[in-house]
Short mmCIF file of C-alpha atoms and ligand atoms in Angstrom, two decimals:
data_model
loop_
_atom_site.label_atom_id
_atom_site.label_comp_id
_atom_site.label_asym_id
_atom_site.label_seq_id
_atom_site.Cartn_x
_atom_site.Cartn_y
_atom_site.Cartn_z
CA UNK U 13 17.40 -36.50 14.60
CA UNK U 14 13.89 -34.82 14.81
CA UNK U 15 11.15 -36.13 12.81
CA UNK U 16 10.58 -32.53 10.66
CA UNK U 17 10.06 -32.96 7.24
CA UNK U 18 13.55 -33.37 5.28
CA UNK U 19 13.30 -29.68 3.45
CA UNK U 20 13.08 -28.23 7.61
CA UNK U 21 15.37 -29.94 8.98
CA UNK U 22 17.81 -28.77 5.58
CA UNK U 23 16.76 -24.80 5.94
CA UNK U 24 19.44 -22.52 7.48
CA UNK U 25 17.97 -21.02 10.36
CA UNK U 26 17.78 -17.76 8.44
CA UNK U 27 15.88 -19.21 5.43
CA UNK U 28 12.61 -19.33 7.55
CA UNK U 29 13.24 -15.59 8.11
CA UNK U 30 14.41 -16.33 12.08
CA UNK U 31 17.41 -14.96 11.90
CA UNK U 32 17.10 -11.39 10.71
CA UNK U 33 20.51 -10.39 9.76
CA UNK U 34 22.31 -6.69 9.71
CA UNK U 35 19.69 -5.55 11.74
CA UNK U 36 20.71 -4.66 16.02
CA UNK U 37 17.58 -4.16 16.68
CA UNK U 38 16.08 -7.28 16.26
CA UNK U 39 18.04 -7.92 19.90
CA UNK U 40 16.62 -4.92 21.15
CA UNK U 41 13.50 -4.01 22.81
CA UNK U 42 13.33 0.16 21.86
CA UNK U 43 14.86 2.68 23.61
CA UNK U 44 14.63 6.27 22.86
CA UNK U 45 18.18 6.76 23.16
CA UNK U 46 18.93 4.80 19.85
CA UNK U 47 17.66 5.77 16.39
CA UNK U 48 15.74 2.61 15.20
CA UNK U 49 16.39 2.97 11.59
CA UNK U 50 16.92 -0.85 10.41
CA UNK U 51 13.68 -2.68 10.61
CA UNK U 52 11.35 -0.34 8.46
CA UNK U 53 9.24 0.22 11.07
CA UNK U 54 6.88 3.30 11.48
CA UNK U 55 8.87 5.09 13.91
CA UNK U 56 6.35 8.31 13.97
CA UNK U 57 4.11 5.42 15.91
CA UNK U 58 0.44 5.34 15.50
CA UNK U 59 -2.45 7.96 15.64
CA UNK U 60 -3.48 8.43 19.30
CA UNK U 61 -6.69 7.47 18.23
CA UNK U 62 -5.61 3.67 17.82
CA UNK U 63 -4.71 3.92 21.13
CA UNK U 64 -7.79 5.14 22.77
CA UNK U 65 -9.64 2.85 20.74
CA UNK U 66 -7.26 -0.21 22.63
CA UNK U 67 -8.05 1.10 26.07
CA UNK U 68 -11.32 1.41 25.44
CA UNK U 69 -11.88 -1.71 24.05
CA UNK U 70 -9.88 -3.56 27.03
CA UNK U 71 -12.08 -1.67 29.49
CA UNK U 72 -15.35 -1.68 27.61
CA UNK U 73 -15.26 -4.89 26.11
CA UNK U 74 -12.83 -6.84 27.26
CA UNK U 75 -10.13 -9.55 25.78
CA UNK U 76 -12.09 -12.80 27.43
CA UNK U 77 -13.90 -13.02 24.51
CA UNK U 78 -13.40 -14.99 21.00
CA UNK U 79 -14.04 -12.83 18.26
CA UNK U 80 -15.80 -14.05 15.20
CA UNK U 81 -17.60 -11.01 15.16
CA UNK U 82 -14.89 -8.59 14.87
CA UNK U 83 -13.72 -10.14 11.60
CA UNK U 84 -16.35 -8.96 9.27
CA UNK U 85 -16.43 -5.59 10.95
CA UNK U 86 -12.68 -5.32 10.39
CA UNK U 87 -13.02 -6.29 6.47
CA UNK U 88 -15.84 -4.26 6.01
CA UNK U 89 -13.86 -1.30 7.65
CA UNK U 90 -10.80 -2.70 5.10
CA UNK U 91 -12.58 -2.84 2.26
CA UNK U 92 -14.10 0.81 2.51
CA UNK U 93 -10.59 2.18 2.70
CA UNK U 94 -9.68 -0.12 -0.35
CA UNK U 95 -12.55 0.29 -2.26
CA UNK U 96 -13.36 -2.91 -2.78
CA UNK U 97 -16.48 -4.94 -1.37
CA UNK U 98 -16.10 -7.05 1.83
CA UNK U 99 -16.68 -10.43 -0.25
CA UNK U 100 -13.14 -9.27 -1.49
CA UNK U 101 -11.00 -8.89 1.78
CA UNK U 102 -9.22 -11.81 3.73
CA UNK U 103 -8.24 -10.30 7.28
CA UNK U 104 -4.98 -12.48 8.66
CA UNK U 105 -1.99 -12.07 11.21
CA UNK U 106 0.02 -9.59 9.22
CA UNK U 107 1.19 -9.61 5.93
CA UNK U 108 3.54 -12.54 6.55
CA UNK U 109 0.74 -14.94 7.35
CA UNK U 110 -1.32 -14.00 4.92
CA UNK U 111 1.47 -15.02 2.12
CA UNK U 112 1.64 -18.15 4.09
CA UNK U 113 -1.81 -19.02 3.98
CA UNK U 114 -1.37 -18.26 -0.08
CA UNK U 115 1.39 -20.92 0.13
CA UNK U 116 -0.53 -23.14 2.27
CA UNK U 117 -4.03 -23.02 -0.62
CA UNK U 118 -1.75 -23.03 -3.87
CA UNK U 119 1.15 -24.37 -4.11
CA UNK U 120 1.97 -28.13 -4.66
CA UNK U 121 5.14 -30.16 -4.98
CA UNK U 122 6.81 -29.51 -8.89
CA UNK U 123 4.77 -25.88 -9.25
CA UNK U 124 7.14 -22.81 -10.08
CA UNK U 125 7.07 -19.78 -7.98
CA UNK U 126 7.82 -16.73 -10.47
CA UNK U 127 9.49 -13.96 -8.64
CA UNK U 128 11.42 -11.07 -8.73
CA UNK U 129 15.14 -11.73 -6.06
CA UNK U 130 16.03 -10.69 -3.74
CA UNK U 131 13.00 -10.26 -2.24
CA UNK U 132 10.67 -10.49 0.70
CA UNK U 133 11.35 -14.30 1.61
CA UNK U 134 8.19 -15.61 3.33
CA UNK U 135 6.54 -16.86 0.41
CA UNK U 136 9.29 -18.36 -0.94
CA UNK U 137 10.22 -20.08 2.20
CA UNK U 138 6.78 -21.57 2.00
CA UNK U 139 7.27 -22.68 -1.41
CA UNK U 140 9.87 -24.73 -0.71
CA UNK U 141 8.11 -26.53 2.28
CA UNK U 142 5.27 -27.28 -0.19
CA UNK U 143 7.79 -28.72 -3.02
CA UNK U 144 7.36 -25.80 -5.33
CA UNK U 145 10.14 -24.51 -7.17
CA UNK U 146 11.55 -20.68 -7.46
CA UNK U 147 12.04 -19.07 -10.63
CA UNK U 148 14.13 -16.08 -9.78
CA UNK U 149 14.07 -12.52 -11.92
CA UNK U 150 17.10 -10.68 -10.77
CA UNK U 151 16.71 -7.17 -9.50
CA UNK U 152 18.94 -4.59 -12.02
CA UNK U 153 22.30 -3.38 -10.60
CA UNK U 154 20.22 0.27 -10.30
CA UNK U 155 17.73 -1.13 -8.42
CA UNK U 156 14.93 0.58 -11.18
CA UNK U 157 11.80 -2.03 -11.10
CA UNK U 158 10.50 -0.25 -14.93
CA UNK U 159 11.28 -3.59 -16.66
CA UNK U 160 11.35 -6.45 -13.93
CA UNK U 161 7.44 -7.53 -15.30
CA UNK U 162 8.60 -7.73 -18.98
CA UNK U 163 11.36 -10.42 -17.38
CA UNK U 164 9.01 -12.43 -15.43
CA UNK U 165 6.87 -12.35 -18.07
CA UNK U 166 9.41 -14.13 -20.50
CA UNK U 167 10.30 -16.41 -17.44
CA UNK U 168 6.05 -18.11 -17.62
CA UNK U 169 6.40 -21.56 -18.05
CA UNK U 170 3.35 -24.40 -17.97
CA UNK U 171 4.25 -24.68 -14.23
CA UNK U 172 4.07 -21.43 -12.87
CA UNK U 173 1.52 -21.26 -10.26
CA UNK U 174 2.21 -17.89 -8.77
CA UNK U 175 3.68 -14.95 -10.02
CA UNK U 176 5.02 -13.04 -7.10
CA UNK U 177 5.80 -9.04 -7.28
CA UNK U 178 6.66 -6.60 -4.10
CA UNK U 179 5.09 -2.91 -5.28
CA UNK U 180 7.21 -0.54 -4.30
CA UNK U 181 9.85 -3.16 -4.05
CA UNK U 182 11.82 -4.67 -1.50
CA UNK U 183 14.61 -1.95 -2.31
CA UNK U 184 12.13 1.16 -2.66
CA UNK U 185 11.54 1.28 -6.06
CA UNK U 186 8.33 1.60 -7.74
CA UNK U 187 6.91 -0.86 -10.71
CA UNK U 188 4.68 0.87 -13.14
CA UNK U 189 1.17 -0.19 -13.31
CA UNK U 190 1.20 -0.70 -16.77
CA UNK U 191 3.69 -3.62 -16.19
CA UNK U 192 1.77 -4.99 -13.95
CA UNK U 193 -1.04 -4.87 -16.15
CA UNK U 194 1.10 -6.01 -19.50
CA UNK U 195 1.63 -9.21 -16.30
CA UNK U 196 -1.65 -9.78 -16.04
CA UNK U 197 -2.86 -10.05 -19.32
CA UNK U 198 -0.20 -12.75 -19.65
CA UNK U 199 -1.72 -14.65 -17.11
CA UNK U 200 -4.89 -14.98 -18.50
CA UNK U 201 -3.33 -17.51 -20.78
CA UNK U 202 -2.47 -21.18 -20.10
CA UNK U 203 -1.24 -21.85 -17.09
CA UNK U 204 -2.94 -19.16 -16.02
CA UNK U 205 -1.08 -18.05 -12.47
CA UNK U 206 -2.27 -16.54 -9.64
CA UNK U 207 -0.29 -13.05 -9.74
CA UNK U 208 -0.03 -11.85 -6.11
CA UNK U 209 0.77 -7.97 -5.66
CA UNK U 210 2.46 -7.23 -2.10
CA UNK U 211 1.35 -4.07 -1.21
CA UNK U 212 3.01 -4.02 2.28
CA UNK U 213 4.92 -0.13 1.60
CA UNK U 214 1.69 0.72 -0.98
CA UNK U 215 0.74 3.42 1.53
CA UNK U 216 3.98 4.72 2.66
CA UNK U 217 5.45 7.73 2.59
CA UNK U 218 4.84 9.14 -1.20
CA UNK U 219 0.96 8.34 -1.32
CA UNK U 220 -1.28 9.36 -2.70
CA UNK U 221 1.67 11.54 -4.95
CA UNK U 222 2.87 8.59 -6.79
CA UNK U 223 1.72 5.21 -4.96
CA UNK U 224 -0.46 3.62 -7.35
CA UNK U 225 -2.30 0.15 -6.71
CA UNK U 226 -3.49 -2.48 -8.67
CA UNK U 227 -6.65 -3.78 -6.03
CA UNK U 228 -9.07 -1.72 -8.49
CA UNK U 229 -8.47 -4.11 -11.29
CA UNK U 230 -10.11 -7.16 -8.86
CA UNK U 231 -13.11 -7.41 -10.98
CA UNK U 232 -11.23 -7.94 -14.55
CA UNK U 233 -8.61 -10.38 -13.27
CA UNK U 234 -9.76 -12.33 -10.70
CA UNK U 235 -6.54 -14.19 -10.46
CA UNK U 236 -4.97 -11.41 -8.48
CA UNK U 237 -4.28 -11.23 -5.04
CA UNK U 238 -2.87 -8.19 -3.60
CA UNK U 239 -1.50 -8.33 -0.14
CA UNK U 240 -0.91 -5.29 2.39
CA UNK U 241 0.13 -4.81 5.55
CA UNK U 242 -0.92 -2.41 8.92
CA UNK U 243 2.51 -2.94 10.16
CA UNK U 244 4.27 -0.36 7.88
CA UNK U 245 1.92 3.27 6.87
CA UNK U 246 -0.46 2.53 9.66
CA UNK U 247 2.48 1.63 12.54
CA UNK U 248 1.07 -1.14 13.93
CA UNK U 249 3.79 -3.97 13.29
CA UNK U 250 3.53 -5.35 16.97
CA UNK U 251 -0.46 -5.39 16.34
CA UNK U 252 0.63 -7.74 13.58
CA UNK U 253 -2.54 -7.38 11.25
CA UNK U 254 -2.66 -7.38 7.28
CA UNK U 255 -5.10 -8.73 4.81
CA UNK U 256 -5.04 -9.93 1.09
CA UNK U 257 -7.70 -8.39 -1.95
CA UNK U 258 -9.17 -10.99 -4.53
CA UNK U 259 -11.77 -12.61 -5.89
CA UNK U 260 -14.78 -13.69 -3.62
CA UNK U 261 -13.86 -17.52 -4.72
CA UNK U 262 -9.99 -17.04 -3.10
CA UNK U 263 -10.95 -14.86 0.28
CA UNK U 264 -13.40 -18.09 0.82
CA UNK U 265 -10.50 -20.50 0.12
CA UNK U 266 -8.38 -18.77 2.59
CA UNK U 267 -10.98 -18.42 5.18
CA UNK U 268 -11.50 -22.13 4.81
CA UNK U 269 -8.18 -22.98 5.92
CA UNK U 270 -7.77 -19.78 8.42
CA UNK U 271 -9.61 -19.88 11.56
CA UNK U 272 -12.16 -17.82 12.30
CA UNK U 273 -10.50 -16.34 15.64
CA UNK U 274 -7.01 -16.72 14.22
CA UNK U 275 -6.50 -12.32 14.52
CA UNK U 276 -6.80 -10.83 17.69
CA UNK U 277 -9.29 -8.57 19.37
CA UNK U 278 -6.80 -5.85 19.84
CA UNK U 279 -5.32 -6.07 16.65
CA UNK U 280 -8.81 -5.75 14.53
CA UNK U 281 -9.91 -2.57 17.11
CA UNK U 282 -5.99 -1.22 16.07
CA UNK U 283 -7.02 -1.53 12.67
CA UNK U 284 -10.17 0.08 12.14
CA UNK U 285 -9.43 2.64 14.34
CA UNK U 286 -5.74 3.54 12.11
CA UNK U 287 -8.47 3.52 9.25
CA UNK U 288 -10.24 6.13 11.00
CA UNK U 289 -8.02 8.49 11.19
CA UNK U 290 -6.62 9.34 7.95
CA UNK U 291 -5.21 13.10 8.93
CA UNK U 292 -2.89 11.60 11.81
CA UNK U 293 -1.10 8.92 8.80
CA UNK U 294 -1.13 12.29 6.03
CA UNK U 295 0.91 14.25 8.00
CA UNK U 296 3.34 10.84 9.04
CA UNK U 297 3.28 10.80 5.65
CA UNK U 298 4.80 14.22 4.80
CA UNK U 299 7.02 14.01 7.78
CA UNK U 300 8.62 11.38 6.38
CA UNK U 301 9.08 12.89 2.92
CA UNK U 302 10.50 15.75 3.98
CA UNK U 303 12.82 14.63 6.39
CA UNK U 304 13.87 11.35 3.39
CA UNK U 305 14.85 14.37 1.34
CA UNK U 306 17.03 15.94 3.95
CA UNK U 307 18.88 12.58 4.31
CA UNK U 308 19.35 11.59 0.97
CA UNK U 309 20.81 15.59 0.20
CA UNK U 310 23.05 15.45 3.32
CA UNK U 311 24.38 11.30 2.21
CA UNK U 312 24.89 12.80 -1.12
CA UNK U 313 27.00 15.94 0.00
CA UNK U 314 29.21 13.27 2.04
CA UNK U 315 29.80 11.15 -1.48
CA UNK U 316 27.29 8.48 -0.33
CA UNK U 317 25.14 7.21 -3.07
CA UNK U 318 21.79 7.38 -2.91
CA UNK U 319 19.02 5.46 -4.40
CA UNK U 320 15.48 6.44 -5.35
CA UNK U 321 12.79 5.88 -3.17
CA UNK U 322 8.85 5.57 -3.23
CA UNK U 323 8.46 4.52 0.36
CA UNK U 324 9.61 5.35 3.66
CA UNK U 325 12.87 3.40 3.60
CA UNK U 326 15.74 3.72 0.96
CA UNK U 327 19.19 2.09 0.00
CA UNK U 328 22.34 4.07 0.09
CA UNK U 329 25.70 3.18 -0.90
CA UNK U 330 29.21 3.20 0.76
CA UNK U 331 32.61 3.62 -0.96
CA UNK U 332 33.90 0.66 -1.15
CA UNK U 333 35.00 -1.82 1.68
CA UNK U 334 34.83 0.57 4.57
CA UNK U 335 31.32 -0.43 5.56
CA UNK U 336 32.00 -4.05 7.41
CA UNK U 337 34.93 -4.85 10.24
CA UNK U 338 37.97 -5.63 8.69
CA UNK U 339 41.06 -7.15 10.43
CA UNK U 340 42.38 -4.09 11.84
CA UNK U 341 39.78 -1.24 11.71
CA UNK U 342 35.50 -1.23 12.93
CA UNK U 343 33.49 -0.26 9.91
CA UNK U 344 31.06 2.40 9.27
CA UNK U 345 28.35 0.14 10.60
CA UNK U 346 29.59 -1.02 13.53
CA UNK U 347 30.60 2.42 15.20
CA UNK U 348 27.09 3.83 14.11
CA UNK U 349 25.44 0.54 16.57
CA UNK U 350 28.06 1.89 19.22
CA UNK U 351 26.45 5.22 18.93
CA UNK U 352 23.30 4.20 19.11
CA UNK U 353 22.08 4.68 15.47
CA UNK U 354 21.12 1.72 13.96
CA UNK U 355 20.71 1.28 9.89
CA UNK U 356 20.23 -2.49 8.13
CA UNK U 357 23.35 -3.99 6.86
CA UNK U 358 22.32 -5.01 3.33
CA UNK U 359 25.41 -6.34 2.50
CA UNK U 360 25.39 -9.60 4.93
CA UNK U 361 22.20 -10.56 3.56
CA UNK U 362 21.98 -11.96 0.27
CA UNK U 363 24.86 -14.81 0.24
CA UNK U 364 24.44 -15.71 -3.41
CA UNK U 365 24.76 -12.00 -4.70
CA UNK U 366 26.75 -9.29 -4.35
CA UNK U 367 24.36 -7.09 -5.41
CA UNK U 368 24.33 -5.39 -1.98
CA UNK U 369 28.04 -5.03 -1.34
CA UNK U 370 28.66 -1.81 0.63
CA UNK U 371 24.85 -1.15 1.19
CA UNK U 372 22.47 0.00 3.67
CA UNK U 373 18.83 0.29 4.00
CA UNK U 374 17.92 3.29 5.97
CA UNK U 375 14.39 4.04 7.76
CA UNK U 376 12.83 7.58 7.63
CA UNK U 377 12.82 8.61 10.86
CA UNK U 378 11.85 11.23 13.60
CA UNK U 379 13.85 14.69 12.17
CA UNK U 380 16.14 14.68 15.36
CA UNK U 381 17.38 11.23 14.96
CA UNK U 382 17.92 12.06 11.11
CA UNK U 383 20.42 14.62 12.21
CA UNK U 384 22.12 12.57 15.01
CA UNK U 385 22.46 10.32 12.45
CA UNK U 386 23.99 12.75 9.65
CA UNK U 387 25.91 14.33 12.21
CA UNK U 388 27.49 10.95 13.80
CA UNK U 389 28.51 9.23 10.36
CA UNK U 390 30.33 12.69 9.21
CA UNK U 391 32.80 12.52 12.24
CA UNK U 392 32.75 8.65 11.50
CA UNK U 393 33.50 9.00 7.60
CA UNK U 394 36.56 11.47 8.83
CA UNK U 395 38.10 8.20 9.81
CA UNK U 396 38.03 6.21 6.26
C1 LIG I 423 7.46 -6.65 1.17
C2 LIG I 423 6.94 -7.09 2.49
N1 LIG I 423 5.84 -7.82 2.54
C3 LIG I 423 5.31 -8.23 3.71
C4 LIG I 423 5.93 -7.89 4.91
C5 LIG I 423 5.30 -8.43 6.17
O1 LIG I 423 4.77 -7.48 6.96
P1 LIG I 423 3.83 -7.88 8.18
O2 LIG I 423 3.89 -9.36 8.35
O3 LIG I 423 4.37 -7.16 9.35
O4 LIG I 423 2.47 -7.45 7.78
C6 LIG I 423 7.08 -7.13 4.91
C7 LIG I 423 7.76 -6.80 6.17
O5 LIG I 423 8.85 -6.35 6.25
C8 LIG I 423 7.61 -6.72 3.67
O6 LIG I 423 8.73 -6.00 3.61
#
């Protein structure tokens, strides 16, 4: 018996996000022999600038230093790209910390955290070790996000405290703005909740075409946090920088409780330099779109169903049963890992829904890869 708190020592190791399930390559370091299409990733990798920038730095500057000074270069680099002003930008370890450090200022034992579900499970992981209860709005069968704000909207009791919303969401769909909005009008009445926005795919593959944020509407509701990430458009994940948008009042909150060297030297320089060069991430960008269109036209010709996407992942769907191991046959998924193609495994993830049964979340990829990967499931399908 440790001495953890009770609600710890209770989690399944995979309700603090440790184990990542139905993805290989979370055992895997990469290799360009395998297609790393499971952990929407940016496989295209960052602009070479970002990485002249890192040399530089190490050789010009050098890591022996604390860096207070780096952080409001970074968020004043941040909040040019955003269009927001510095006051407004809280620089942290990657999206992921930065919803923890939300947990860690808001939420108290008996408060309600308002979500849509499934969803991206840090913050509600934290909610729970802070005593705050989840208030689930279920994603539709189709996966279509139009009316998941109208839900959570009838779902605002006196003790929600935050209103939680992944745009695009964690399955690829986009939520209109104007829900968002119709949300946060709604929380400017009693109990008035904090409505945090995760941005973390906002400036994926379809932007600017049909991306569209809610960090201009700072100065009307300055309940609203939005959160984004480096680790996805800018392909910097290892880096592991994000930041969160809001009110002056919140970014000072956070940076009260953060520390002032908590975000590396490399990962700021990573940053401003993926900021600098927006050409590189444009043409990622159409890669990406182009080559999501090839797979989702190929999946389709093979009978596979395909869902919409507005980022640079999407969902697809198997017939059903032939995706998992059975008794006396491999599944689809387990002879793509043996040819070194790796896609997430939806459908071992969510234990208390089936609404992932026989899906797979696929990463856009290099164009090569794509093929292998078309090519290698059409002998595999032969077998089903
Ligand atoms: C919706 C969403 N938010 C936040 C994150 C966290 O990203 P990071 O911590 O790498 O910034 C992810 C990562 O997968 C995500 O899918």
């Amino acid at each position: 018996m440790g001495k953890e708190k009770a609600v710890v020592e209770k989690a399944a190791m995979s309700d603090g996000g440790h184990i990542i399930t139905g993805a290989q390559s979370i055992f895997e370091a990469p290799d360009p022999e395998k297609a790393r299409f499971d952990l929407n990733e940016n496989i295209f990798g960052p602009s070479p600038k970002v990485k002249a920038a890192i040399k530089n730095f190490v050789d010009d500057v050098g890591v022996q230093w604390y860096n207070a000074w780096m952080r409001k270069q970074c968020a004043e680099v941040i909040a040019d790209y955003a269009e927001v002003k510095t006051k407004n930008v809280f620089v942290c370890n990657g999206s992921a910390e930065t919803l923890v450090v939300i947990a860690e200022v808001f939420l108290e034992p008996g408060d309600e955290l308002l979500t849509f579900y499934p969803t991206y499970r840090v913050l509600l992981n934290y909610s729970k070790i802070y005593g705050s209860n989840i208030v689930k709005v279920h994603h539709e069968k189709d996966f279509n996000a139009d009316n998941l704000p109208r839900k959570i909207i009838d779902k605002i009791s006196l003790k929600t405290k935050i209103i939680y919303m992944v745009n695009p969401t964690s399955f690829g769909a986009r939520v209109p703005r104007d829900e968002i909005i119709a949300v946060l009008e709604k929380s400017q009445e009693p109990p008035n909740p904090l409505v945090v926005v995760d941005e973390a795919y906002y400036d994926c593959a379809t932007y600017p075409f049909s991306n569209k944020t809610v960090a201009d509407l700072l100065e009307k509701y300055d309940n609203l946090i939005v959160t984004r990430t480096f680790s996805k458009s800018f392909a910097l994940a290892g880096l592991r920088i994000g930041y969160a948008i809001s009110s002056r009042h919140n970014t000072e909150s956070f940076n009260k409780l953060f520390s002032p060297l908590g975000v590396s030297s490399i990962a700021y320089v990573g940053a401003m330099a993926a900021l600098g060069d927006p050409g590189y991430y444009e043409e990622v960008r159409r890669k990406v779109e182009s080559n999501k269109a090839y797979l989702a036209e190929e999946l389709v010709r093979m009978g596979i169903e395909v869902f919409p996407s507005y980022t640079n992942f999407f969902l697809a769907k198997f017939s059903e049963g032939i995706l998992n191991d059975n008794d006396n046959r491999k599944g689809v998924w387990t002879r793509l890992v043996k040819e070194g193609i790796y896609i997430r495994n939806k459908s071992v993830m969510y234990s208390d829904s089936n609404l992932c049964q026989d899906m797979v979340r696929i990463t856009v990829g290099e164009r090569d890869d794509c093929e292998r990967l078309i090519d290698k499931l059409e002998k595999i399908l032969k077998d089903f």
